[in-house]
PDB file of C-alpha atoms and ligand atoms in Angstrom:
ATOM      1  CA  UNK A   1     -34.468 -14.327 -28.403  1.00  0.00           C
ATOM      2  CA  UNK A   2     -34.301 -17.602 -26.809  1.00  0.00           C
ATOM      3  CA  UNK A   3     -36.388 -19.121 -23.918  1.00  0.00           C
ATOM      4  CA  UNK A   4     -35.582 -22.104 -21.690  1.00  0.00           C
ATOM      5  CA  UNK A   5     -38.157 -23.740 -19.450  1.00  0.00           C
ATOM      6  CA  UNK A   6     -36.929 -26.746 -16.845  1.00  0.00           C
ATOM      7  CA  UNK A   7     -39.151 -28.449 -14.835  1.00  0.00           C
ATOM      8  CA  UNK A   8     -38.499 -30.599 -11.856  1.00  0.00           C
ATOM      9  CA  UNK A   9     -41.816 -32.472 -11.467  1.00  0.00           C
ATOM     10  CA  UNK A  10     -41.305 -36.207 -11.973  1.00  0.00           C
ATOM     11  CA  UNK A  11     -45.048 -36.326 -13.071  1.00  0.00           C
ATOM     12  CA  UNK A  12     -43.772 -35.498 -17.405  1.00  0.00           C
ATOM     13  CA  UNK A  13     -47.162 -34.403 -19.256  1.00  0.00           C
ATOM     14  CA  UNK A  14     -49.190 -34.512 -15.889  1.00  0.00           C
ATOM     15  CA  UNK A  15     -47.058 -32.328 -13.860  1.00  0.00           C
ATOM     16  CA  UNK A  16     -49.108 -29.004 -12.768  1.00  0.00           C
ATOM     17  CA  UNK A  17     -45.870 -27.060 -12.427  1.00  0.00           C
ATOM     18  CA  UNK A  18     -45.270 -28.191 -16.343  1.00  0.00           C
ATOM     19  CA  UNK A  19     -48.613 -26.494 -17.122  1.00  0.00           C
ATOM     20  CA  UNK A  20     -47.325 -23.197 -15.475  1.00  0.00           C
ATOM     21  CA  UNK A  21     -43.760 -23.627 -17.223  1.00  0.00           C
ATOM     22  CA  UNK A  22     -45.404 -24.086 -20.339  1.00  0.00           C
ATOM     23  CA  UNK A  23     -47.491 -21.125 -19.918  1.00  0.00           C
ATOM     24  CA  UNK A  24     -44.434 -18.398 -19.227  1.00  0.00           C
ATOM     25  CA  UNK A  25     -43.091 -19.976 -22.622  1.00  0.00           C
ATOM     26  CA  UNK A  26     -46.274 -19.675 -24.199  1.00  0.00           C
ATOM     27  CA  UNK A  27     -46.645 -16.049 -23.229  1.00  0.00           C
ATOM     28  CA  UNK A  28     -43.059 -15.401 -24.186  1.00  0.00           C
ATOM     29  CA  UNK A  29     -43.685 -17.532 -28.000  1.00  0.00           C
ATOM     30  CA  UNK A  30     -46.792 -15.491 -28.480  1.00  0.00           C
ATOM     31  CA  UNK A  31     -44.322 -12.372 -28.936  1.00  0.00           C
ATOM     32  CA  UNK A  32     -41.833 -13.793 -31.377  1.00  0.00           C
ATOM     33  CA  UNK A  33     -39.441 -15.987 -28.904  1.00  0.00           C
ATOM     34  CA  UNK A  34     -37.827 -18.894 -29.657  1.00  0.00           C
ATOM     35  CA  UNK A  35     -38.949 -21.680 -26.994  1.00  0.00           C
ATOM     36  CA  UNK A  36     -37.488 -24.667 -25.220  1.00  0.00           C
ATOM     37  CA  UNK A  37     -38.191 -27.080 -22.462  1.00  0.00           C
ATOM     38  CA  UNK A  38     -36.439 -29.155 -20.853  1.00  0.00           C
ATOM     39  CA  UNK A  39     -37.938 -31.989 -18.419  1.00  0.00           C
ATOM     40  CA  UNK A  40     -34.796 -32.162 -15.622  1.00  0.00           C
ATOM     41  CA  UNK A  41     -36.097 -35.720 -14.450  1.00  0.00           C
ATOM     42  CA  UNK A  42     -34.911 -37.317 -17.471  1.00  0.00           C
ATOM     43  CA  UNK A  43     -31.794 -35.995 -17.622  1.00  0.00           C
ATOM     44  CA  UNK A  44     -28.663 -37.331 -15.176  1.00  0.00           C
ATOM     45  CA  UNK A  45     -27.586 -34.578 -12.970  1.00  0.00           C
ATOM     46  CA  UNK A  46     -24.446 -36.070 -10.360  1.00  0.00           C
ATOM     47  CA  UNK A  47     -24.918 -34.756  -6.761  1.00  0.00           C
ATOM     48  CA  UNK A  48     -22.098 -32.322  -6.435  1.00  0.00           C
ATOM     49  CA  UNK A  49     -19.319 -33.563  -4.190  1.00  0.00           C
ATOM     50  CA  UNK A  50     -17.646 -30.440  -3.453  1.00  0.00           C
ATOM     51  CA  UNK A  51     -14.222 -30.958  -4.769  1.00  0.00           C
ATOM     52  CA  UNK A  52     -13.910 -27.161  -6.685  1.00  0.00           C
ATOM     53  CA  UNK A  53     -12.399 -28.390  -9.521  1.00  0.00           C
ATOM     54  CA  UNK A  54     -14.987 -26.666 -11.540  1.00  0.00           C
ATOM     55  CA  UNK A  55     -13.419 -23.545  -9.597  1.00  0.00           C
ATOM     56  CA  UNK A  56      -9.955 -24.566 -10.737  1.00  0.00           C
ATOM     57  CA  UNK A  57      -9.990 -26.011 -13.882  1.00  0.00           C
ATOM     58  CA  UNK A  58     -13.642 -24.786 -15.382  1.00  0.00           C
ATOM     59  CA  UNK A  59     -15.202 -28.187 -15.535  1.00  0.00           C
ATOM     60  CA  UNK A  60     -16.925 -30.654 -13.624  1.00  0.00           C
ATOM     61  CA  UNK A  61     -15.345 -33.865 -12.884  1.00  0.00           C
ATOM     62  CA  UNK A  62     -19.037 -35.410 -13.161  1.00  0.00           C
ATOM     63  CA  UNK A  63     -19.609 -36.445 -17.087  1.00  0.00           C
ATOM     64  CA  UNK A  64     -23.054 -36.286 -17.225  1.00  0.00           C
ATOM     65  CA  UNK A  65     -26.017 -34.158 -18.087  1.00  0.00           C
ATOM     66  CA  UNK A  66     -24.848 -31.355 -16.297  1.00  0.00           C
ATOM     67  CA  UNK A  67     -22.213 -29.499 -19.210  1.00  0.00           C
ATOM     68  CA  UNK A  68     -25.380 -29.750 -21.836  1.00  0.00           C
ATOM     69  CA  UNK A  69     -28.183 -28.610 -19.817  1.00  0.00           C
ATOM     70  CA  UNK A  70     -25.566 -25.603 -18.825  1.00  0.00           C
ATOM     71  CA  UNK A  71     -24.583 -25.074 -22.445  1.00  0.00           C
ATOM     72  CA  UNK A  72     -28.521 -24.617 -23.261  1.00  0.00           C
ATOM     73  CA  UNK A  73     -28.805 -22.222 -20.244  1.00  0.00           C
ATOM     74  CA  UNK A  74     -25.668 -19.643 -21.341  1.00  0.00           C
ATOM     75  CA  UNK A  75     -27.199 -19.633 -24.922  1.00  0.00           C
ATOM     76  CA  UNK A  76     -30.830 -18.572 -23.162  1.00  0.00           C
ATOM     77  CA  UNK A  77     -31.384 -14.895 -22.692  1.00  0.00           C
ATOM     78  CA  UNK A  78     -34.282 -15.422 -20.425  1.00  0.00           C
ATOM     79  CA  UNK A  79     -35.312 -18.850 -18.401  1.00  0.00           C
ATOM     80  CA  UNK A  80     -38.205 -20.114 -16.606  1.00  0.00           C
ATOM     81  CA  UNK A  81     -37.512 -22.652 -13.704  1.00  0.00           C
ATOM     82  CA  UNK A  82     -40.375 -24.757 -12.296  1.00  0.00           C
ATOM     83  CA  UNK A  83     -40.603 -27.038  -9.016  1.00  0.00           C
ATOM     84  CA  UNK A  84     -43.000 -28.554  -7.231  1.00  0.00           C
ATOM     85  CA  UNK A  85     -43.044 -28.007  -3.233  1.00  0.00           C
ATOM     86  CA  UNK A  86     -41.795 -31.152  -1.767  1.00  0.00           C
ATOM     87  CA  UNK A  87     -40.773 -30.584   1.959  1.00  0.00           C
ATOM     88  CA  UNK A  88     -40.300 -27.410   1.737  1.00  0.00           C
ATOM     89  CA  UNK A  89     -37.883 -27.157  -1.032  1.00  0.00           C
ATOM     90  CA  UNK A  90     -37.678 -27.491  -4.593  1.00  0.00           C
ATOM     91  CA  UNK A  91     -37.836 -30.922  -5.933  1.00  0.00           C
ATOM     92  CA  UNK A  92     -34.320 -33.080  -5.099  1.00  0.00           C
ATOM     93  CA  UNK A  93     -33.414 -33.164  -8.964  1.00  0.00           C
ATOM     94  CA  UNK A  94     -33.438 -29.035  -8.860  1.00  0.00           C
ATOM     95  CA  UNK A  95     -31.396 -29.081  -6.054  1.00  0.00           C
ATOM     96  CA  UNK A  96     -28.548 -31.089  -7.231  1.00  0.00           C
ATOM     97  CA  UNK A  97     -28.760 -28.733 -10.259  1.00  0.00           C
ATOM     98  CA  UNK A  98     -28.297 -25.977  -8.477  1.00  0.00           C
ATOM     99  CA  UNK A  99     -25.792 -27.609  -6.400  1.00  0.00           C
ATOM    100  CA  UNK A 100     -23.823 -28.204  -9.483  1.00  0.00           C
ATOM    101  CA  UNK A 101     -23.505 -24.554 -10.024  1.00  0.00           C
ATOM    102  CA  UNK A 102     -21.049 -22.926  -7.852  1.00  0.00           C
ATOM    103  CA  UNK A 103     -19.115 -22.014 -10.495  1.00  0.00           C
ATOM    104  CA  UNK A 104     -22.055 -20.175 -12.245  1.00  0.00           C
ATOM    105  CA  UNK A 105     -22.431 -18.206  -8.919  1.00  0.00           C
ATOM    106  CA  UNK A 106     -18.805 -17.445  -8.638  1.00  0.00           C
ATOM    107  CA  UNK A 107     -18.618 -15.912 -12.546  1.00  0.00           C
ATOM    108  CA  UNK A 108     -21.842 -14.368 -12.411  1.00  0.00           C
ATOM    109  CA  UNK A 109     -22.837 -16.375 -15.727  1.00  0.00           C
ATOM    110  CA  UNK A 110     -26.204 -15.360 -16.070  1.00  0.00           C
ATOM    111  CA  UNK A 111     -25.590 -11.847 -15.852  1.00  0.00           C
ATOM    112  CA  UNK A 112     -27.828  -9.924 -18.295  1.00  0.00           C
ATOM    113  CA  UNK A 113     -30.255 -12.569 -18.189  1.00  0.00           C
ATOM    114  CA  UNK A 114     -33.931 -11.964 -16.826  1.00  0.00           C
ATOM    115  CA  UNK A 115     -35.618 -15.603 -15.101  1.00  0.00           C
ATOM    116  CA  UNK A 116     -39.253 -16.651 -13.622  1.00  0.00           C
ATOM    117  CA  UNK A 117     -40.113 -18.707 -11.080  1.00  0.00           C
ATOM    118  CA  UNK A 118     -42.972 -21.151 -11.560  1.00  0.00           C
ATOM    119  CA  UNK A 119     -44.105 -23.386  -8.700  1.00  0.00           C
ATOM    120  CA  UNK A 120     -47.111 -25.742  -7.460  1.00  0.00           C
ATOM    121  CA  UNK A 121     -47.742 -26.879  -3.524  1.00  0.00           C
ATOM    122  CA  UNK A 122     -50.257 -28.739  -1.403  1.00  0.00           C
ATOM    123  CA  UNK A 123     -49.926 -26.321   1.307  1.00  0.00           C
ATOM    124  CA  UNK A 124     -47.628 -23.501  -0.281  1.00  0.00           C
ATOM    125  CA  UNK A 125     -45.851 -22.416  -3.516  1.00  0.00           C
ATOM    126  CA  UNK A 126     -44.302 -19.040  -1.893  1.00  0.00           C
ATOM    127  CA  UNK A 127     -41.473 -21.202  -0.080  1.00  0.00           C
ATOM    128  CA  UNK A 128     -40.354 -21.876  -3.709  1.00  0.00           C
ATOM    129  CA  UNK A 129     -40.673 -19.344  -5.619  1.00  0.00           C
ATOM    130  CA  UNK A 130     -39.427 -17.263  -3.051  1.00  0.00           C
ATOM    131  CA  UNK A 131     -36.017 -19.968  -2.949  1.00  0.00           C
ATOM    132  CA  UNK A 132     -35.521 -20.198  -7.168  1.00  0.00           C
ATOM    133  CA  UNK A 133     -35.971 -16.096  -6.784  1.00  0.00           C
ATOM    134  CA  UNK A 134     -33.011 -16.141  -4.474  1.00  0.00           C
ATOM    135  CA  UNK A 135     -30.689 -18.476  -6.427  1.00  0.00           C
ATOM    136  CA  UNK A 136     -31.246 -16.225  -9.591  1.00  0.00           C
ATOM    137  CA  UNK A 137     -29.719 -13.229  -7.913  1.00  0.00           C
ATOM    138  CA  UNK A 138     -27.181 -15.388  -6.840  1.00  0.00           C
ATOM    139  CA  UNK A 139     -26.262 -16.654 -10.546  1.00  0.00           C
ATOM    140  CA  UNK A 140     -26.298 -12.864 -11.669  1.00  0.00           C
ATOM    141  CA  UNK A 141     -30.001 -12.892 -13.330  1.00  0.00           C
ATOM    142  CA  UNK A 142     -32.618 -10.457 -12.764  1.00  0.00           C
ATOM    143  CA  UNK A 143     -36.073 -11.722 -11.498  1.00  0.00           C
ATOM    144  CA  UNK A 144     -38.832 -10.998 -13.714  1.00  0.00           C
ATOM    145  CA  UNK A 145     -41.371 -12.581 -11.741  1.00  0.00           C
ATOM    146  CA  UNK A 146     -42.856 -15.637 -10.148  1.00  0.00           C
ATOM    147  CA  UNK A 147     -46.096 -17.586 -10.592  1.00  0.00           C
ATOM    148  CA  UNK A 148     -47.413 -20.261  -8.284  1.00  0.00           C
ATOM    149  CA  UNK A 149     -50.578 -22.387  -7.328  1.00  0.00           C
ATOM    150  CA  UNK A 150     -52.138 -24.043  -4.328  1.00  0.00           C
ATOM    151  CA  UNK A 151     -53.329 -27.063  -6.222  1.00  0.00           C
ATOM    152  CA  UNK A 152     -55.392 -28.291  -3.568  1.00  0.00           C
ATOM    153  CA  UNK A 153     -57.473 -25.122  -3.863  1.00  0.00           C
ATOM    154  CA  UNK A 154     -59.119 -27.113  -6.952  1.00  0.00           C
ATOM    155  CA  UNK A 155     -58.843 -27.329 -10.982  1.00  0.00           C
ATOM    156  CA  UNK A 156     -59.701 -23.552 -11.234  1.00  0.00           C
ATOM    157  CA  UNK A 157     -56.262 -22.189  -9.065  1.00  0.00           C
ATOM    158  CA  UNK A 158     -54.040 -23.997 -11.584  1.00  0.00           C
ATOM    159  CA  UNK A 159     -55.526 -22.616 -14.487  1.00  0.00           C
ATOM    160  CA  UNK A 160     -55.666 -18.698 -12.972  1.00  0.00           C
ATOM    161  CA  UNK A 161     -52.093 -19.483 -12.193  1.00  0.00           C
ATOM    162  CA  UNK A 162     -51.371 -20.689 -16.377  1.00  0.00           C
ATOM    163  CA  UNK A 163     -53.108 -17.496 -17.103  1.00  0.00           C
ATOM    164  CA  UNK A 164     -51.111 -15.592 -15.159  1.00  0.00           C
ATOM    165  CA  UNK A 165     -48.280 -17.535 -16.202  1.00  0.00           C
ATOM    166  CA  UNK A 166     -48.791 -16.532 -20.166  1.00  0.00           C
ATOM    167  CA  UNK A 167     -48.609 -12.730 -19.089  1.00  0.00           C
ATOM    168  CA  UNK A 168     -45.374 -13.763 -17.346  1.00  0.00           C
ATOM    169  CA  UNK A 169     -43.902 -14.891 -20.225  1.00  0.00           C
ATOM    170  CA  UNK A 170     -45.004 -11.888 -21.903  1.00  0.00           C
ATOM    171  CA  UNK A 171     -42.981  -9.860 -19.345  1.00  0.00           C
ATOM    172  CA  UNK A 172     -40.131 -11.328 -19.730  1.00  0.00           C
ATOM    173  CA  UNK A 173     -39.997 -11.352 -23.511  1.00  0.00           C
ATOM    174  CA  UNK A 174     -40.778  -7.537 -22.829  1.00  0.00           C
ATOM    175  CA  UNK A 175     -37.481  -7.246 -20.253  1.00  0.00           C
ATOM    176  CA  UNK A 176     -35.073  -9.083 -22.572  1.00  0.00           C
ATOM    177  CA  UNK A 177     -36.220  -6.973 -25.470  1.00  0.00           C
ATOM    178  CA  UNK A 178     -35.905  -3.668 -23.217  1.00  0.00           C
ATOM    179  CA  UNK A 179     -32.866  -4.919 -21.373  1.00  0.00           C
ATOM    180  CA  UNK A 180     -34.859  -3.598 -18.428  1.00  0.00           C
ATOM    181  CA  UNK A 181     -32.779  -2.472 -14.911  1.00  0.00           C
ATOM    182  CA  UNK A 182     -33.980  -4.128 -11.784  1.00  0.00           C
ATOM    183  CA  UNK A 183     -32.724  -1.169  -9.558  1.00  0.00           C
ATOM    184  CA  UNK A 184     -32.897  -2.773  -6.442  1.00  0.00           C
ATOM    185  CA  UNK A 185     -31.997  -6.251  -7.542  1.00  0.00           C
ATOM    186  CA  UNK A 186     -28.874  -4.875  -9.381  1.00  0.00           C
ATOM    187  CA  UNK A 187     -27.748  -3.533  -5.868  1.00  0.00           C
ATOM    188  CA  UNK A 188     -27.851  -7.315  -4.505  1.00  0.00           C
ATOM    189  CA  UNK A 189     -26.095  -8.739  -7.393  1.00  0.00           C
ATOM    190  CA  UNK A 190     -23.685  -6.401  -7.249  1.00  0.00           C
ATOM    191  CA  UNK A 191     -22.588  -6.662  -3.612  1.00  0.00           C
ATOM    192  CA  UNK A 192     -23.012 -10.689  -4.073  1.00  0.00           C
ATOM    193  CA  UNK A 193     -20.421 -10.370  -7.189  1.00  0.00           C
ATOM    194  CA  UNK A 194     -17.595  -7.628  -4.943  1.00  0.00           C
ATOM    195  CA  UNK A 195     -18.105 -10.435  -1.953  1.00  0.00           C
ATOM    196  CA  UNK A 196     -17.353 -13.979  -4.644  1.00  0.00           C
ATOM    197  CA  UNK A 197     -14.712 -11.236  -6.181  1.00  0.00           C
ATOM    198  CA  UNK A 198     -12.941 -10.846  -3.191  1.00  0.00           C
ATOM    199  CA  UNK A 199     -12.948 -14.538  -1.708  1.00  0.00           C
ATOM    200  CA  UNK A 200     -11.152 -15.062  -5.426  1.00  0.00           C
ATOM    201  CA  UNK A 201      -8.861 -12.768  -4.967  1.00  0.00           C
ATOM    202  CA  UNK A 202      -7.153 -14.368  -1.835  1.00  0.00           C
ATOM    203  CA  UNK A 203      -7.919 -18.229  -3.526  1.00  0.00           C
ATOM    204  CA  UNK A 204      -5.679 -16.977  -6.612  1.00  0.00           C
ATOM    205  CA  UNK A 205      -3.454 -20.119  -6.768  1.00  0.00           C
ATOM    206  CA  UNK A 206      -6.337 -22.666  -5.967  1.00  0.00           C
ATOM    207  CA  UNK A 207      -8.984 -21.417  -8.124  1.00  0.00           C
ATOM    208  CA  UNK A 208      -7.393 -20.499 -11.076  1.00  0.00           C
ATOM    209  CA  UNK A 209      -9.895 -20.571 -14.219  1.00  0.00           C
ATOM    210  CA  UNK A 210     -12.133 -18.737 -11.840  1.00  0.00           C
ATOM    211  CA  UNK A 211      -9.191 -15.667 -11.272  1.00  0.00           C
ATOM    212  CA  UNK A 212      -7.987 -15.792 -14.772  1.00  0.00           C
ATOM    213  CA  UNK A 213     -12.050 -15.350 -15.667  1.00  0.00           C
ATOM    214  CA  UNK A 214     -12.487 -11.846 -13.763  1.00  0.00           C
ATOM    215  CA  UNK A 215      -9.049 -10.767 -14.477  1.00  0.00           C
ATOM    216  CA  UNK A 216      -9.646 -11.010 -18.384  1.00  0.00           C
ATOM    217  CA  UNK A 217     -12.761  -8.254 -17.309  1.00  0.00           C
ATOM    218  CA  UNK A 218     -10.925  -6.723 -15.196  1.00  0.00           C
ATOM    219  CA  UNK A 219     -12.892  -7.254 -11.974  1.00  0.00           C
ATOM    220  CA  UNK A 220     -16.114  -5.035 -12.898  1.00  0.00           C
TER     221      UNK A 220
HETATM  222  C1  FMN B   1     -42.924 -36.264  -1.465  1.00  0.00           C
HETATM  223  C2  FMN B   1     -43.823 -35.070  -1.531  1.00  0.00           C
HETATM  224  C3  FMN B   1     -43.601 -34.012  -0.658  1.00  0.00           C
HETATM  225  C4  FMN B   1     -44.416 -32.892  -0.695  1.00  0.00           C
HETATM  226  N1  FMN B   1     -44.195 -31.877   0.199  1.00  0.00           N
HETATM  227  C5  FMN B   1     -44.995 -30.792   0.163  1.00  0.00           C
HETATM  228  C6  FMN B   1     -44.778 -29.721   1.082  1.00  0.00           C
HETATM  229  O1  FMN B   1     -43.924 -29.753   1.946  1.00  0.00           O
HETATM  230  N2  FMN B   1     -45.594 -28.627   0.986  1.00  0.00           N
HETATM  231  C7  FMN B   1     -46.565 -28.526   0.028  1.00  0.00           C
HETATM  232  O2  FMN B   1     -47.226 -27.499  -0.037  1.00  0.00           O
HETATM  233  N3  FMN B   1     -46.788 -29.535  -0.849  1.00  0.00           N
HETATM  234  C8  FMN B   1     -46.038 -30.656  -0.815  1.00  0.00           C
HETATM  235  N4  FMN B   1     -46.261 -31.687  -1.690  1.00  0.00           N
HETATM  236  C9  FMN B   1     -47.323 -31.566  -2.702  1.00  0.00           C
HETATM  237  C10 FMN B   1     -46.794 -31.186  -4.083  1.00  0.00           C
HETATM  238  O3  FMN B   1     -46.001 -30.025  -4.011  1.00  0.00           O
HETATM  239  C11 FMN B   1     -47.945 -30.902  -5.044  1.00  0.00           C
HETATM  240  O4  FMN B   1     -48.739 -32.035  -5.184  1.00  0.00           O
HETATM  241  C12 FMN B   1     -47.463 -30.417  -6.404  1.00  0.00           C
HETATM  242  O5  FMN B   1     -48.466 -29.660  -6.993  1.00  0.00           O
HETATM  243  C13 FMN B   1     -47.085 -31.524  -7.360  1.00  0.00           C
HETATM  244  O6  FMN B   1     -46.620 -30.925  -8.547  1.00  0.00           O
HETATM  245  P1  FMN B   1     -46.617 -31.675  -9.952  1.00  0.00           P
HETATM  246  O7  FMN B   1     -48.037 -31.965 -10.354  1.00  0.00           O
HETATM  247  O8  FMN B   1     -45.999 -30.689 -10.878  1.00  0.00           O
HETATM  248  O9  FMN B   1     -45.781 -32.911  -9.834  1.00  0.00           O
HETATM  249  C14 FMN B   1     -45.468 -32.819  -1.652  1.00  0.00           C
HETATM  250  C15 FMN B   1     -45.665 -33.896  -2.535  1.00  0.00           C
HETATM  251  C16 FMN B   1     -44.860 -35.004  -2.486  1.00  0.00           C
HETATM  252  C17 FMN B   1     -45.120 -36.161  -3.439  1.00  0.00           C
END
């Protein structure tokens, strides 16, 4: 079973976020799984530019960081994304990940795959976890869980949060292993998947890798 942590914090070995990234994949190593992380700010991610050729053709016309760091996520059965709050959003280096994958959203490629949500604020870490949550769905994934601190609120808030991070990663070692079915979350992906279905349905001619993908499974 293989883990992948990314973190967005441009702070490397200092970052508070990295402790609570580190923490799911501790929790998740201390049952047998095979960990990774990945620090995002040293890798080049392109801001999308919204041409679709990843729709058309199945790559990006960006050669960059992007195709690896993508390759490492398909061969992950379970992820843990981590961002620090900055204006309300995740960190700008996140965002021009997820920006970067449309094409993820459109074929559902994490589907089977269970993802956490780690995040540090000032003020608030709910914003974020609450936005990675959403763009899981959206990629196919199932939402373990989320863990977050207020890192103002002193030393002691980060490390409850690393603690409850460990049992996180424990969780999601334990969904992967039981394949476990997010009832209500499987009703969201779902409808997400008939809605991208049916918008490539009538873009047949223009998005063709994308067509030819849910044709070959016959449009589950
Ligand atoms: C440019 C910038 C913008 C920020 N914006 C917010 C914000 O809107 N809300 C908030 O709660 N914290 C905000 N913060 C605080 C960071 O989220 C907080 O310090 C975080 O824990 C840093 O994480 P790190 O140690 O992993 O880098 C901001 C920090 C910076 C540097």
């Amino acid at each position: 079973m293989r883990i992948l942590g990314i973190c967005a914090s441009p702070n490397g070995k200092k970052s508070q976020t990295r402790r609570l990234v580190q923490g799911v994949l501790d929790g998740a190593a201390s049952c047998g799984a095979q960990v990774e992380f990945v620090d995002l700010c040293r890798l080049k991610i392109e801001f999308c530019i919204g041409c679709r050729k990843c729709f058309d053709t199945g790559s990006c016309f960006f050669k960059d960081d992007y195709q690896g760091l993508l390759d490492k996520m398909l061969a992950a059965d379970g992820m843990v994304w981590g961002s620090p709050n900055y204006s309300f959003c995740v960190r700008a280096q996140m965002k021009a990940l997820i920006d970067r994958m449309a094409d993820v959203i459109h074929l559902q490629s994490f589907d089977g795959k269970y993802c956490c949500a780690a995040a540090t604020g000032g003020r608030d870490d709910t914003v974020i976890t609450r936005y990675l949550s959403m763009n899981f769905l959206d990629f196919g994934a199932y939402v373990t869980g989320t863990v977050g601190a207020v890192v103002t609120q002193g030393p002691q808030a980060v490390e409850a949060a690393e603690q409850t991070a460990t049992t996180l990663g424990q969780a999601l070692f334990a969904d992967i292993r039981d394949k476990r079915a997010y009832f209500d979350q499987r009703k969201d992906i779902d409808k997400n998947r008939h809605e991208f279905q049916a918008k490539i349905r009538a873009a047949k001619d223009v998005w063709r890798n994308q067509y030819a993908y849910w044709e070959a499974r016959g449009w589950p």
